[in-house]
């Protein structure tokens, strides 16, 4: 049978993860990687994959079934998704939660016009976590939903500590507070702010002449980033940083605690523990590319979110097999 033909737009962490994820499927193949940089400067890991400048994407309209959009959420996707959704079926991992409604509207308009199917905000959060929040809330309306993130490397917070005077390198992990998780699992339904639920742990390589006390003070009092949180700062050597902190782990928990009947507590819990955030996120994108392709064949045009997609649409297995082995 014919394979689903994919393109990747943007060759960063997610784009690289997408190459690996496509390789693990039997029903999809990668046609090309599109970039805003000079394609010659992209060091693509597989030999038989072409790198193409993004301005030539339109020429591939008939050769690509679905584009995996792997650009950044801050400035790339708000521009790239509507633009490409006019010509291609797309899947992206837009994760600026507060702006999803306006993003959806602009992508929906483009995809409706182009008779394409554009699945937005796919990944783990938003994505798999969103599905689980909705499932739990639908099933146990008399309850509360909690999301904990981590242990995870936060890019934004790591960048923030690297800008502090005297810091040579630094990484920041967000770690869920064990005590807060326990209270939720106990069914206490506590009121918890993000700062109650998480602590921030920083590993810093200081410049030789740096004042370490001053670094700790600057980091722990930084508004928006650290001031409201319990923050630990640990100084380490460059060798330790290389050895212990070069991966991009992430994950977390969605926990819903609800009551039914005569005050029976029901705990719904979903968790992920990821060694590589971008490789996992790209794997989710690739699975949803199947859904974009299939929905488009059914003339279901416009922007969609994970809420609109039935699980069988993302599976490589037939419905017969799913009923027999997975139900
Ligand atoms: P990157 O910063 O690695 O890549 C973003 C873009 O920057 C790329 O598409 C690429 O575009 C460009 N780029 C990458 N490397 C370089 C370089 N060396 N020099 C110049 N430009 C470069 O971001 P990630 O891939 O890590 O993440 C992408 C987005 O995915 C994030 O913004 C985040 O919002 C989202 N995300 C969502 C998750 C979810 O669960 N929903 C989970 C994880 C991430 P080009 O090739 O065109 O230059």
Short mmCIF file of C-alpha atoms and ligand atoms in Angstrom, two decimals:
data_model
loop_
_atom_site.label_atom_id
_atom_site.label_comp_id
_atom_site.label_asym_id
_atom_site.label_seq_id
_atom_site.Cartn_x
_atom_site.Cartn_y
_atom_site.Cartn_z
CA UNK A 1 0.00 0.00 0.00
CA UNK A 2 0.96 3.61 -0.52
CA UNK A 3 2.94 5.32 2.22
CA UNK A 4 1.88 8.66 3.69
CA UNK A 5 4.37 11.27 2.47
CA UNK A 6 5.61 13.73 5.07
CA UNK A 7 7.57 16.97 5.06
CA UNK A 8 9.23 18.58 8.10
CA UNK A 9 9.26 22.37 8.47
CA UNK A 10 12.03 23.63 10.77
CA UNK A 11 15.06 21.62 11.72
CA UNK A 12 15.57 22.23 15.45
CA UNK A 13 15.18 19.75 18.31
CA UNK A 14 11.68 18.76 17.26
CA UNK A 15 12.57 18.53 13.58
CA UNK A 16 15.44 16.16 14.37
CA UNK A 17 13.18 14.10 16.61
CA UNK A 18 10.65 13.89 13.77
CA UNK A 19 13.21 12.28 11.43
CA UNK A 20 13.75 9.54 14.03
CA UNK A 21 10.03 9.10 14.70
CA UNK A 22 9.15 8.73 11.01
CA UNK A 23 11.86 6.04 10.72
CA UNK A 24 10.00 3.99 13.32
CA UNK A 25 6.78 3.77 11.29
CA UNK A 26 5.97 1.38 8.43
CA UNK A 27 3.32 3.49 6.75
CA UNK A 28 5.02 6.89 6.37
CA UNK A 29 8.02 8.29 4.56
CA UNK A 30 9.92 11.56 4.76
CA UNK A 31 10.10 13.49 1.49
CA UNK A 32 12.00 16.63 2.50
CA UNK A 33 12.97 19.00 5.30
CA UNK A 34 12.15 22.68 4.79
CA UNK A 35 14.14 25.43 6.47
CA UNK A 36 14.54 29.20 6.52
CA UNK A 37 18.32 28.78 6.65
CA UNK A 38 20.56 27.96 3.70
CA UNK A 39 19.69 24.26 3.15
CA UNK A 40 23.40 23.52 2.62
CA UNK A 41 24.03 24.44 6.27
CA UNK A 42 21.62 21.81 7.57
CA UNK A 43 23.45 18.68 8.58
CA UNK A 44 20.66 16.18 8.03
CA UNK A 45 21.32 12.81 9.64
CA UNK A 46 19.86 10.56 6.90
CA UNK A 47 21.54 10.66 3.50
CA UNK A 48 18.49 10.22 1.29
CA UNK A 49 16.52 13.15 2.73
CA UNK A 50 16.68 16.48 0.91
CA UNK A 51 16.87 19.86 2.60
CA UNK A 52 14.90 22.56 0.77
CA UNK A 53 14.47 26.28 1.34
CA UNK A 54 11.04 27.08 2.80
CA UNK A 55 10.31 29.52 -0.05
CA UNK A 56 10.10 26.50 -2.39
CA UNK A 57 7.54 24.63 -0.28
CA UNK A 58 4.65 25.39 -2.63
CA UNK A 59 6.33 23.33 -5.39
CA UNK A 60 5.87 20.25 -3.20
CA UNK A 61 2.10 20.67 -2.85
CA UNK A 62 1.35 17.47 -4.78
CA UNK A 63 4.25 15.46 -3.36
CA UNK A 64 3.54 15.84 0.35
CA UNK A 65 0.46 14.57 2.19
CA UNK A 66 1.18 16.18 5.58
CA UNK A 67 3.65 18.81 6.82
CA UNK A 68 4.99 18.43 10.37
CA UNK A 69 5.51 21.97 11.62
CA UNK A 70 8.44 21.95 14.04
CA UNK A 71 9.01 25.69 14.50
CA UNK A 72 8.96 27.55 17.80
CA UNK A 73 5.67 28.65 19.36
CA UNK A 74 6.73 32.20 20.20
CA UNK A 75 7.15 33.60 16.71
CA UNK A 76 7.48 30.81 14.08
CA UNK A 77 4.17 28.95 14.29
CA UNK A 78 1.77 31.95 14.48
CA UNK A 79 3.12 32.84 11.04
CA UNK A 80 4.01 29.45 9.53
CA UNK A 81 0.93 27.38 10.41
CA UNK A 82 -1.70 29.61 8.73
CA UNK A 83 0.59 30.18 5.75
CA UNK A 84 1.28 26.46 5.17
CA UNK A 85 -2.23 25.29 6.09
CA UNK A 86 -3.50 27.08 2.99
CA UNK A 87 -1.55 24.53 0.90
CA UNK A 88 -0.88 21.47 3.08
CA UNK A 89 -2.41 19.30 5.75
CA UNK A 90 -0.44 20.18 8.88
CA UNK A 91 0.33 19.11 12.43
CA UNK A 92 2.01 21.47 14.91
CA UNK A 93 2.88 21.62 18.60
CA UNK A 94 1.84 25.22 19.36
CA UNK A 95 2.09 25.50 23.15
CA UNK A 96 1.38 29.10 24.14
CA UNK A 97 -1.75 28.08 26.10
CA UNK A 98 -3.15 31.58 26.56
CA UNK A 99 -3.13 32.31 22.81
CA UNK A 100 -4.53 29.01 21.52
CA UNK A 101 -8.02 30.47 20.80
CA UNK A 102 -6.70 33.14 18.43
CA UNK A 103 -4.19 30.72 16.91
CA UNK A 104 -7.02 28.25 16.26
CA UNK A 105 -9.10 30.96 14.57
CA UNK A 106 -6.36 32.00 12.16
CA UNK A 107 -5.42 28.42 11.26
CA UNK A 108 -9.08 27.43 10.85
CA UNK A 109 -9.65 30.21 8.37
CA UNK A 110 -6.60 29.22 6.30
CA UNK A 111 -7.36 25.49 6.33
CA UNK A 112 -11.03 25.97 5.49
CA UNK A 113 -10.03 28.09 2.52
CA UNK A 114 -7.46 25.57 1.33
CA UNK A 115 -9.59 22.42 1.94
CA UNK A 116 -6.84 21.14 4.20
CA UNK A 117 -6.83 19.59 7.67
CA UNK A 118 -4.65 21.29 10.28
CA UNK A 119 -4.25 19.67 13.71
CA UNK A 120 -2.92 22.23 16.18
CA UNK A 121 -1.27 22.05 19.62
CA UNK A 122 -0.29 18.38 19.42
CA UNK A 123 2.35 16.99 21.78
CA UNK A 124 2.20 16.08 25.47
CA UNK A 125 1.16 19.42 27.00
CA UNK A 126 -0.81 20.61 25.17
CA UNK A 127 -1.69 17.24 23.69
CA UNK A 128 -1.87 14.01 25.70
CA UNK A 129 -2.25 15.94 28.98
CA UNK A 130 -5.12 17.95 27.49
CA UNK A 131 -6.97 14.76 26.49
CA UNK A 132 -6.60 13.38 30.00
CA UNK A 133 -7.77 16.61 31.65
CA UNK A 134 -10.93 16.50 29.52
CA UNK A 135 -11.56 12.78 30.05
CA UNK A 136 -11.20 13.03 33.82
CA UNK A 137 -13.37 16.15 34.07
CA UNK A 138 -16.09 14.60 31.88
CA UNK A 139 -16.19 11.39 33.87
CA UNK A 140 -15.86 12.92 37.35
CA UNK A 141 -17.52 16.35 37.16
CA UNK A 142 -17.55 16.61 40.94
CA UNK A 143 -13.79 16.98 41.32
CA UNK A 144 -10.61 18.95 40.60
CA UNK A 145 -7.86 18.49 38.04
CA UNK A 146 -4.19 19.14 38.82
CA UNK A 147 -1.27 19.29 36.40
CA UNK A 148 2.28 18.86 37.69
CA UNK A 149 5.25 19.33 35.38
CA UNK A 150 8.62 17.67 35.70
CA UNK A 151 11.10 16.59 36.49
CA UNK A 152 11.92 18.62 33.45
CA UNK A 153 14.49 20.87 31.91
CA UNK A 154 12.96 24.27 31.24
CA UNK A 155 14.49 26.12 28.31
CA UNK A 156 13.12 29.54 29.27
CA UNK A 157 14.33 29.35 32.87
CA UNK A 158 17.71 27.98 31.83
CA UNK A 159 18.12 30.94 29.47
CA UNK A 160 17.18 33.29 32.31
CA UNK A 161 19.91 32.02 34.66
CA UNK A 162 22.50 32.10 31.88
CA UNK A 163 21.87 35.85 31.60
CA UNK A 164 22.87 36.41 35.26
CA UNK A 165 26.20 38.14 35.84
CA UNK A 166 28.97 35.65 36.66
CA UNK A 167 27.09 32.62 35.28
CA UNK A 168 29.00 30.76 32.58
CA UNK A 169 26.51 27.94 32.00
CA UNK A 170 23.35 26.92 33.74
CA UNK A 171 20.36 24.60 33.56
CA UNK A 172 17.07 24.70 35.44
CA UNK A 173 14.83 21.79 36.34
CA UNK A 174 11.20 22.14 37.37
CA UNK A 175 10.39 19.46 39.95
CA UNK A 176 6.94 18.62 41.30
CA UNK A 177 6.67 18.92 45.07
CA UNK A 178 6.20 15.43 46.50
CA UNK A 179 4.07 16.72 49.40
CA UNK A 180 1.65 18.48 47.01
CA UNK A 181 1.28 15.35 44.83
CA UNK A 182 0.59 13.31 47.96
CA UNK A 183 -2.17 15.68 49.13
CA UNK A 184 -3.89 15.40 45.74
CA UNK A 185 -3.54 11.61 45.69
CA UNK A 186 -5.05 11.53 49.17
CA UNK A 187 -8.17 13.16 47.77
CA UNK A 188 -7.80 16.33 49.86
CA UNK A 189 -8.68 18.58 46.87
CA UNK A 190 -6.28 21.29 48.08
CA UNK A 191 -5.98 24.80 46.61
CA UNK A 192 -2.52 24.85 45.02
CA UNK A 193 -0.72 27.56 43.06
CA UNK A 194 1.95 26.62 40.52
CA UNK A 195 4.53 27.64 43.14
CA UNK A 196 2.97 25.31 45.71
CA UNK A 197 3.13 22.45 43.23
CA UNK A 198 6.70 22.88 41.98
CA UNK A 199 10.19 23.78 43.04
CA UNK A 200 12.98 25.03 40.82
CA UNK A 201 16.47 23.53 40.96
CA UNK A 202 19.35 25.26 39.18
CA UNK A 203 22.79 23.89 38.35
CA UNK A 204 25.26 26.66 37.65
CA UNK A 205 28.82 26.76 36.35
CA UNK A 206 30.21 30.08 37.64
CA UNK A 207 32.91 32.22 36.05
CA UNK A 208 36.24 31.94 37.90
CA UNK A 209 36.05 35.34 39.59
CA UNK A 210 32.28 35.28 40.22
CA UNK A 211 30.63 36.16 43.52
CA UNK A 212 28.55 33.07 44.21
CA UNK A 213 26.41 34.65 46.93
CA UNK A 214 25.42 37.38 44.54
CA UNK A 215 24.50 34.82 41.86
CA UNK A 216 22.26 32.94 44.29
CA UNK A 217 20.61 36.19 45.41
CA UNK A 218 20.00 37.38 41.83
CA UNK A 219 18.51 34.06 40.73
CA UNK A 220 16.28 33.40 43.74
CA UNK A 221 14.78 36.91 43.69
CA UNK A 222 14.23 37.11 39.92
CA UNK A 223 10.61 38.20 39.39
CA UNK A 224 8.25 35.95 37.36
CA UNK A 225 10.89 33.26 37.01
CA UNK A 226 12.01 32.34 40.55
CA UNK A 227 10.86 34.81 43.20
CA UNK A 228 7.55 33.02 43.93
CA UNK A 229 9.08 29.55 44.02
CA UNK A 230 11.26 27.55 46.35
CA UNK A 231 14.51 27.72 44.38
CA UNK A 232 17.74 25.80 44.94
CA UNK A 233 21.01 26.84 43.32
CA UNK A 234 23.86 24.30 43.11
CA UNK A 235 27.30 25.16 41.79
CA UNK A 236 28.93 22.48 39.67
CA UNK A 237 31.96 22.13 37.39
CA UNK A 238 31.85 22.23 33.62
CA UNK A 239 32.65 18.49 33.53
CA UNK A 240 29.69 17.72 35.80
CA UNK A 241 27.42 19.81 33.61
CA UNK A 242 28.51 17.88 30.51
CA UNK A 243 28.20 14.54 32.24
CA UNK A 244 24.93 14.95 34.13
CA UNK A 245 22.91 17.68 32.41
CA UNK A 246 23.12 17.30 28.63
CA UNK A 247 19.81 15.47 28.10
CA UNK A 248 16.38 17.10 27.73
CA UNK A 249 14.21 15.11 30.14
CA UNK A 250 10.64 16.11 30.94
CA UNK A 251 7.28 14.72 31.92
CA UNK A 252 4.71 15.19 34.61
CA UNK A 253 1.33 14.19 35.98
CA UNK A 254 -2.31 14.97 35.36
CA UNK A 255 -4.19 13.97 38.50
CA UNK A 256 -7.94 14.33 38.87
CA UNK A 257 -9.59 13.66 42.18
CA UNK A 258 -13.36 13.36 42.18
CA UNK A 259 -16.24 12.04 44.24
CA UNK A 260 -19.14 9.82 43.27
CA UNK A 261 -22.07 8.34 45.13
CA UNK A 262 -21.88 8.43 48.89
CA UNK A 263 -18.58 10.33 49.05
CA UNK A 264 -16.43 7.71 47.33
CA UNK A 265 -13.15 9.23 46.21
CA UNK A 266 -11.94 8.34 42.73
CA UNK A 267 -8.39 9.18 41.60
CA UNK A 268 -7.62 9.42 37.87
CA UNK A 269 -3.90 9.71 37.15
CA UNK A 270 -1.88 9.95 33.95
CA UNK A 271 1.86 10.43 33.90
CA UNK A 272 4.80 10.65 31.53
CA UNK A 273 8.48 10.22 32.26
CA UNK A 274 10.49 11.29 29.24
CA UNK A 275 14.22 10.98 28.59
CA UNK A 276 13.92 13.27 25.58
CA UNK A 277 11.15 15.85 25.42
CA UNK A 278 11.67 16.71 21.72
CA UNK A 279 11.87 13.08 20.55
CA UNK A 280 8.67 12.20 22.38
CA UNK A 281 6.83 15.33 21.21
CA UNK A 282 7.89 14.60 17.62
CA UNK A 283 6.58 11.03 17.99
CA UNK A 284 3.18 12.43 18.97
CA UNK A 285 3.23 14.76 15.95
CA UNK A 286 3.99 11.87 13.61
CA UNK A 287 1.12 9.73 14.97
CA UNK A 288 -1.30 12.65 14.51
CA UNK A 289 -0.05 13.14 10.93
CA UNK A 290 -1.90 9.90 10.17
CA UNK A 291 -5.09 11.47 11.48
CA UNK A 292 -4.59 14.64 9.42
CA UNK A 293 -4.15 12.52 6.31
CA UNK A 294 -7.19 10.31 6.99
CA UNK A 295 -9.51 13.16 8.01
CA UNK A 296 -8.58 15.06 4.89
CA UNK A 297 -9.48 12.02 2.77
CA UNK A 298 -12.90 12.21 4.45
CA UNK A 299 -13.19 15.88 3.50
CA UNK A 300 -13.01 16.99 7.13
CA UNK A 301 -11.37 20.35 6.57
CA UNK A 302 -10.29 23.12 8.92
CA UNK A 303 -8.35 23.35 12.18
CA UNK A 304 -8.70 20.50 14.68
CA UNK A 305 -7.34 19.83 18.14
CA UNK A 306 -6.59 16.55 19.88
CA UNK A 307 -10.15 16.66 21.28
CA UNK A 308 -11.57 16.14 17.80
CA UNK A 309 -9.50 13.09 16.88
CA UNK A 310 -10.68 9.55 17.62
CA UNK A 311 -7.81 7.28 18.76
CA UNK A 312 -8.17 4.87 15.82
CA UNK A 313 -7.24 7.74 13.48
CA UNK A 314 -3.74 7.99 14.94
CA UNK A 315 -3.07 4.26 15.01
CA UNK A 316 -1.04 2.42 12.42
CA UNK A 317 -3.16 -0.68 13.12
CA UNK A 318 -6.45 -1.58 11.44
CA UNK A 319 -9.75 -1.20 13.29
CA UNK A 320 -10.15 -5.02 13.24
CA UNK A 321 -6.78 -5.43 14.94
CA UNK A 322 -7.56 -2.71 17.48
CA UNK A 323 -10.87 -4.36 18.41
CA UNK A 324 -9.24 -7.79 18.69
CA UNK A 325 -6.02 -6.91 20.57
CA UNK A 326 -6.45 -3.55 22.26
CA UNK A 327 -10.04 -3.24 23.40
P1 LIG B 1 14.17 24.88 18.44
O1 LIG B 1 14.54 26.21 18.97
O2 LIG B 1 15.17 23.77 18.50
O3 LIG B 1 13.75 25.05 16.89
C1 LIG B 1 12.83 26.03 16.46
C2 LIG B 1 13.23 26.53 15.08
O4 LIG B 1 14.43 27.28 15.16
C3 LIG B 1 13.52 25.40 14.11
O5 LIG B 1 12.35 24.98 13.47
C4 LIG B 1 14.53 26.01 13.15
O6 LIG B 1 13.88 26.61 12.02
C5 LIG B 1 15.22 27.08 14.00
N1 LIG B 1 16.55 26.60 14.45
C6 LIG B 1 16.82 25.48 15.15
N2 LIG B 1 18.14 25.33 15.36
C7 LIG B 1 18.72 26.41 14.80
C8 LIG B 1 20.07 26.85 14.68
N3 LIG B 1 21.09 26.13 15.16
N4 LIG B 1 20.29 28.02 14.07
C9 LIG B 1 19.28 28.75 13.56
N5 LIG B 1 17.98 28.38 13.63
C10 LIG B 1 17.71 27.22 14.23
O7 LIG B 1 12.82 24.47 19.17
P2 LIG B 1 12.32 22.99 19.53
O8 LIG B 1 12.38 22.15 18.32
O9 LIG B 1 12.97 22.52 20.77
O10 LIG B 1 10.79 23.26 19.93
C11 LIG B 1 9.85 23.79 19.00
C12 LIG B 1 8.56 24.14 19.71
O11 LIG B 1 7.88 22.97 20.11
C13 LIG B 1 8.75 24.91 21.02
O12 LIG B 1 8.65 26.30 20.77
C14 LIG B 1 7.62 24.47 21.88
O13 LIG B 1 6.66 25.49 21.90
C15 LIG B 1 7.03 23.27 21.17
N6 LIG B 1 6.92 22.12 22.08
C16 LIG B 1 5.67 21.65 22.38
C17 LIG B 1 5.50 20.58 23.23
C18 LIG B 1 4.14 20.02 23.51
O14 LIG B 1 4.01 19.10 24.31
N7 LIG B 1 3.08 20.51 22.89
C19 LIG B 1 6.65 19.92 23.87
C20 LIG B 1 7.94 20.44 23.43
C21 LIG B 1 8.04 21.52 22.59
P3 LIG B 1 14.62 26.68 10.58
O15 LIG B 1 15.10 25.30 10.23
O16 LIG B 1 13.58 27.20 9.67
O17 LIG B 1 15.77 27.63 10.76
#
